[in-house]
Amino acid sequence: MQKFLKYVSSAILSLFLIFASVPAFAASSAAGSNSQLDPISQGTGSAVLDNASYFGDLPDSTPITVDIILKASHEGQLQKFIDQSVTPGSSNYHKYLSVKDFSELYGAPSQTVSDLTAYLKKFNIDSKVYPDNLVVTASGTVGDFNQAFSVNIQKAKYKGKTFHATKKGPKAPRYIAKHVLAILGLSDYSKMTPSAVRQPVEIKPNDGTTGPLNLNPSDLIKQYNVGPLYDKGYTGEGQTIDIVTLADFNPQDAYEFWKEEGIATKPGRIGVKPVDGGSGFDGYDETSLDVEQSGALAPQANINVYVGSNTDPGFVDAFASAINENEASQISVSWGESETIINAAVADKTEDPAYAQVFNQLFEQAASQGISMFASAGDAGSYDATRDAGTYNLAVDNPADSPYITAAGGTTLPWSYVTKTGVNIDITKERAWSWDYLYPYFDSRGLNTPDGWLNYYFVGGGGGFSTVFNTPAYQKGVAGVNSYTAVKQWQPSSDFSSVTRLASPEIVTGSGTGRNLPDVSLNADPYTGYKVYMSDPGQPGTNAGFVTYGGTSVVSPQLAGLTALMNSGQKSPIGFWNDQIYRFAQGSDSPFHPLNTTGTDNDNLFFTGTPGTIYNQSTGLGTIDFTKLDQAFKSR
């Protein structure tokens, strides 16, 4: 379940403005460049801004909020510190930073922050500076921002959608612009939405076959060998799980879920924290699932739910709030979008778009503070852009593509059915999740059409190669990284706007570059999905009941809950997973089970396993034996 925009929205992807990268100026330099305005690249694809119909100025009194993201200082040193903090034998091993330490060592210089806030104040724009000295939330009116950045924010319409944006390129004084990574929020075109995946077609098996699964937390505990951790007395006590989301929910539903499942949990454990005014209930099923699943696995842990407004600044501020409050050692997010959308929104299509770097900086901060971050890898298989850009190119999901977050992939558990029309599907062992195993059934229902492909055929666990981030050091040299075996079942057109289904799948091999996704995988197929308890949005107890969900959005909060469980038995927080788990996977007693068979019975619509490798782009390092993983973390 994951968030995504439509292709049009990608181009405008919240009007972030890229600034040149240069060293910070001293205060004396600022005075000499007060009057010099430098043009700022909008970093926004021209398709929307150039082709939209502008039909009037937005009233000057209209209130808006934007985020101004400052560049981190000494980022190379920060990355080195993160690696050392989780490397046994290092002098910095488990010496995590406080937020104050991070701000002083790696945040923007205080003078830079003072210059920015003073500049904004001249235009009656209020500023909130987060403790990390990286994120500045600015609130004012359209008239204020028009003057501050020499823009003209107008009403606009594109393909039936009305929004506000500025077509005129913004400008800012050089002494300000040179320190800024991005500005988010001058346009409200982009709206993120969740993708909580349910079974789109009900399958009623004949008698004698198991049919789709409706699983409980106890099934996960058994499948991935979590039970011995509870036997040791682990409960999640003393831990806090943070959920970053863009939709409100009914907290009472979570308490009822745990009660119905017979899970004794800590009372009053849920704290709801609205950010930038919070959000409505569009996507409340996503938040309900995240809280219920994570909390079931660490029953005595607290849960903070950061509900951001459904805007780019809202998403950033929800992360910034959670990371800067620094109450949790594990954070989960189940909203994302394809890199195709982001790349389309960056005018020069550079390798390191500012939008992705905004989140990456925050995740670096989290890692330095000993926080384990988890993000869903997407639910459109290797074709993540089909969900938002509507294109059929290979693509991965953001923010899961960040090297400083653990990307959660998906699998399908064994099940079988024989439909009344005689279609026989038999999944005999855990495999990479994609619905190509259901193609014969979908074909029998007449869904094999271009309209049906997007909704039924292009579904599975996200994975592939990032075009935004380079291959991180922890992945280099791992067997299977940057090489792949694939099952080619579709032939995209030259511009990726359409696709043709091949008569027979072809096995192909190749190589890729960039960050490889996902990192690990657990069951995520809605047909082998988990029960979620929900009542009507904003009306606790009304029309309440269980519904079955899947998607990699299930896996991310489960990993956060299981990390809280393990942390309750550790002497110090586990911290950033990735540097550690790739070392574990290469050891003689790996806690991971690679799914490395080749073929259509183990693929995410393109990538599949390769025998003898440790890693593949359909399921990452594979599934997890959590008892062995806990011991590996203890033996660091």
XYZ file of C-alpha atoms in Angstrom, residues 278-544:
267
model
C -2.946 17.049 10.192
C -4.991 15.422 7.446
C -8.372 13.953 6.615
C -9.302 10.287 6.432
C -8.387 9.669 2.772
C -6.099 6.660 3.218
C -7.171 5.849 6.764
C -6.996 2.136 5.986
C -3.248 2.573 5.447
C -2.737 4.169 8.847
C -4.996 1.637 10.569
C -2.996 -1.218 9.102
C 0.356 0.345 10.064
C -0.624 0.855 13.690
C -2.346 -2.507 14.145
C 0.405 -4.595 12.556
C 3.381 -2.880 14.196
C 1.710 -2.753 17.588
C 0.686 -6.409 17.532
C 4.299 -7.562 17.212
C 5.680 -5.342 20.023
C 2.682 -5.329 22.391
C 4.256 -3.225 25.159
C 5.772 -0.546 22.926
C 4.340 2.949 22.592
C 3.211 4.125 19.143
C 3.447 7.703 17.883
C 1.455 8.436 14.733
C 2.662 11.558 12.902
C -0.222 12.612 10.645
C 1.074 15.138 8.128
C -1.054 17.248 5.822
C -1.279 15.758 2.343
C 1.222 18.173 0.803
C 4.923 17.996 0.112
C 5.732 20.194 3.136
C 3.378 18.047 5.215
C 5.246 14.862 4.277
C 8.631 16.438 4.991
C 7.452 17.947 8.277
C 6.027 14.632 9.479
C 9.471 13.044 9.072
C 11.226 16.085 10.520
C 8.949 16.053 13.565
C 9.469 12.359 14.273
C 13.241 12.449 13.763
C 13.784 15.666 15.710
C 11.616 14.596 18.635
C 13.829 11.483 18.685
C 11.500 9.405 20.865
C 11.574 6.242 18.760
C 14.347 3.871 17.699
C 12.268 2.653 14.733
C 10.200 4.569 12.170
C 7.987 3.207 9.383
C 6.467 4.868 6.318
C 4.167 3.273 3.761
C 3.679 6.156 1.326
C 5.892 6.670 -1.728
C 6.118 7.466 -5.413
C 8.105 6.310 -8.392
C 11.473 7.743 -9.317
C 10.037 8.278 -12.792
C 7.724 10.897 -11.338
C 10.592 12.591 -9.537
C 12.918 12.526 -12.542
C 10.183 13.962 -14.718
C 9.826 16.768 -12.202
C 13.484 17.700 -12.256
C 14.174 19.858 -15.281
C 17.757 18.754 -15.832
C 17.152 15.148 -14.723
C 20.280 15.114 -12.631
C 21.280 11.968 -10.778
C 20.600 13.567 -7.404
C 17.262 15.444 -7.571
C 16.689 17.835 -4.689
C 13.323 16.298 -3.823
C 14.833 12.882 -3.098
C 17.809 14.467 -1.346
C 15.475 16.329 1.027
C 14.303 13.022 2.463
C 17.731 11.422 2.220
C 19.207 14.135 4.456
C 16.552 13.446 7.062
C 17.196 9.699 6.885
C 20.918 10.323 7.334
C 20.057 12.278 10.456
C 17.891 9.411 11.706
C 20.680 6.877 11.114
C 23.163 9.036 13.011
C 20.747 9.085 15.956
C 20.464 5.267 16.002
C 17.008 5.108 14.420
C 16.070 2.162 12.181
C 14.044 3.453 9.203
C 11.747 1.288 7.042
C 9.859 2.132 3.834
C 7.609 0.094 1.564
C 9.234 -0.745 -1.776
C 6.056 -0.408 -3.838
C 3.225 -2.589 -5.108
C 3.602 -2.493 -8.895
C 6.465 -4.956 -9.072
C 9.414 -3.776 -11.131
C 7.130 -1.306 -12.943
C 6.555 1.206 -10.147
C 5.795 4.052 -12.558
C 2.594 2.372 -13.775
C 0.948 3.544 -10.552
C 1.644 7.252 -10.863
C 3.302 8.111 -14.174
C 1.226 5.641 -16.174
C 4.349 4.467 -18.011
C 5.790 0.970 -18.452
C 9.474 1.583 -17.824
C 11.338 -0.270 -15.086
C 11.273 1.952 -11.974
C 11.649 1.828 -8.194
C 9.957 3.724 -5.392
C 10.928 6.754 -3.320
C 11.599 7.192 -0.383
C 12.504 3.484 -0.257
C 15.308 4.220 -2.730
C 17.282 6.173 -0.124
C 20.489 4.341 0.855
C 19.679 5.243 4.483
C 16.359 3.448 4.745
C 15.582 -0.288 4.683
C 13.364 -1.050 1.678
C 10.645 -3.599 2.433
C 9.829 -5.992 -0.408
C 7.083 -8.595 -0.751
C 6.481 -12.321 -1.105
C 3.535 -14.692 -1.583
C 2.965 -17.573 0.837
C 1.868 -21.061 -0.293
C -1.811 -21.468 -1.172
C -3.876 -23.130 -3.855
C -7.239 -23.003 -5.547
C -9.237 -24.496 -8.381
C -11.802 -22.046 -9.679
C -15.220 -22.988 -10.897
C -13.986 -22.273 -14.410
C -11.265 -24.896 -13.956
C -8.218 -22.644 -13.518
C -5.726 -24.375 -11.227
C -3.155 -22.338 -9.334
C -0.890 -24.019 -6.824
C 1.746 -22.040 -4.912
C 3.791 -24.716 -3.157
C 6.503 -22.555 -1.559
C 7.119 -18.929 -0.650
C 7.981 -16.899 -3.727
C 8.489 -13.303 -4.857
C 5.146 -11.522 -4.976
C 3.634 -10.743 -8.339
C 0.271 -11.608 -9.757
C 1.555 -13.288 -12.889
C 0.582 -16.551 -11.198
C -3.009 -15.264 -11.408
C -2.801 -14.298 -15.079
C -4.653 -17.443 -16.221
C -7.493 -16.628 -13.845
C -7.582 -12.963 -14.819
C -7.576 -14.037 -18.481
C -10.575 -16.292 -17.816
C -12.409 -13.279 -16.367
C -11.813 -11.242 -19.526
C -9.407 -8.836 -17.859
C -6.608 -9.251 -20.431
C -7.067 -5.770 -21.911
C -5.007 -2.565 -21.692
C -7.482 -1.216 -19.129
C -7.282 -4.387 -17.071
C -3.491 -4.639 -17.130
C -2.860 -1.680 -14.833
C -5.356 -2.791 -12.192
C -4.688 -6.526 -12.174
C -1.582 -7.535 -14.108
C 1.034 -4.978 -12.989
C 0.962 -5.798 -9.284
C 3.752 -7.145 -7.078
C 6.589 -6.312 -4.713
C 8.714 -3.348 -5.772
C 12.340 -3.822 -6.745
C 15.040 -2.913 -9.246
C 17.718 -0.245 -9.661
C 17.612 3.373 -8.524
C 18.388 6.049 -11.101
C 18.681 8.640 -8.337
C 21.134 7.118 -5.828
C 24.419 5.317 -6.466
C 25.089 1.795 -5.262
C 25.873 2.155 -1.535
C 29.078 0.669 -0.141
C 27.230 -1.960 1.872
C 25.794 -3.489 -1.331
C 29.007 -3.542 -3.345
C 30.583 -6.959 -3.781
C 27.453 -8.828 -2.664
C 26.644 -11.662 -5.075
C 23.655 -10.655 -7.202
C 23.935 -6.884 -6.655
C 24.143 -4.915 -9.942
C 23.524 -8.058 -11.997
C 20.205 -9.741 -12.611
C 18.189 -12.544 -14.109
C 14.760 -11.532 -15.368
C 11.581 -12.991 -16.783
C 10.513 -10.818 -19.698
C 6.738 -11.029 -20.115
C 5.967 -7.571 -21.503
C 7.379 -5.433 -24.308
C 7.003 -1.684 -23.692
C 6.743 0.753 -26.577
C 9.727 2.986 -27.319
C 8.266 5.830 -25.236
C 6.971 3.450 -22.525
C 3.428 4.785 -22.953
C 2.012 1.361 -23.866
C 2.928 -2.281 -23.574
C 2.421 -5.577 -25.409
C 2.115 -8.911 -23.654
C 4.498 -11.548 -25.012
C 3.099 -14.903 -26.039
C 5.782 -16.738 -24.044
C 7.985 -15.385 -21.225
C 11.704 -15.064 -21.975
C 14.568 -15.461 -19.501
C 17.103 -12.637 -19.891
C 20.160 -11.540 -17.962
C 21.795 -8.167 -17.577
C 23.403 -5.665 -15.269
C 22.359 -2.436 -13.618
C 23.764 0.385 -11.556
C 22.563 2.417 -8.610
C 21.012 1.533 -5.298
C 19.466 -1.966 -5.504
C 15.956 -2.462 -4.053
C 14.496 -4.040 -1.948
C 16.694 -4.985 1.012
C 14.540 -7.730 2.588
C 11.081 -9.190 2.023
C 8.164 -10.683 3.944
C 4.700 -11.838 2.889
C 2.820 -8.991 1.175
C 0.397 -10.585 -1.309
C -3.221 -9.556 -0.556
C -4.281 -13.106 -1.496
C -2.143 -14.311 1.413
C -2.809 -11.107 3.326
C -3.441 -9.978 6.887
C -6.653 -9.053 8.637
C -7.177 -5.393 9.522
C -9.946 -4.127 11.807
C -11.632 -0.887 10.718
C -14.755 1.153 11.284
C -16.087 4.051 9.241
C -13.678 7.005 8.882
C -14.048 9.316 11.857
C -16.855 7.192 13.327
C -15.279 4.629 15.674
C -17.335 1.482 16.063
C -19.630 2.183 13.101
C -19.775 -0.621 10.524
C -16.727 -2.141 12.177
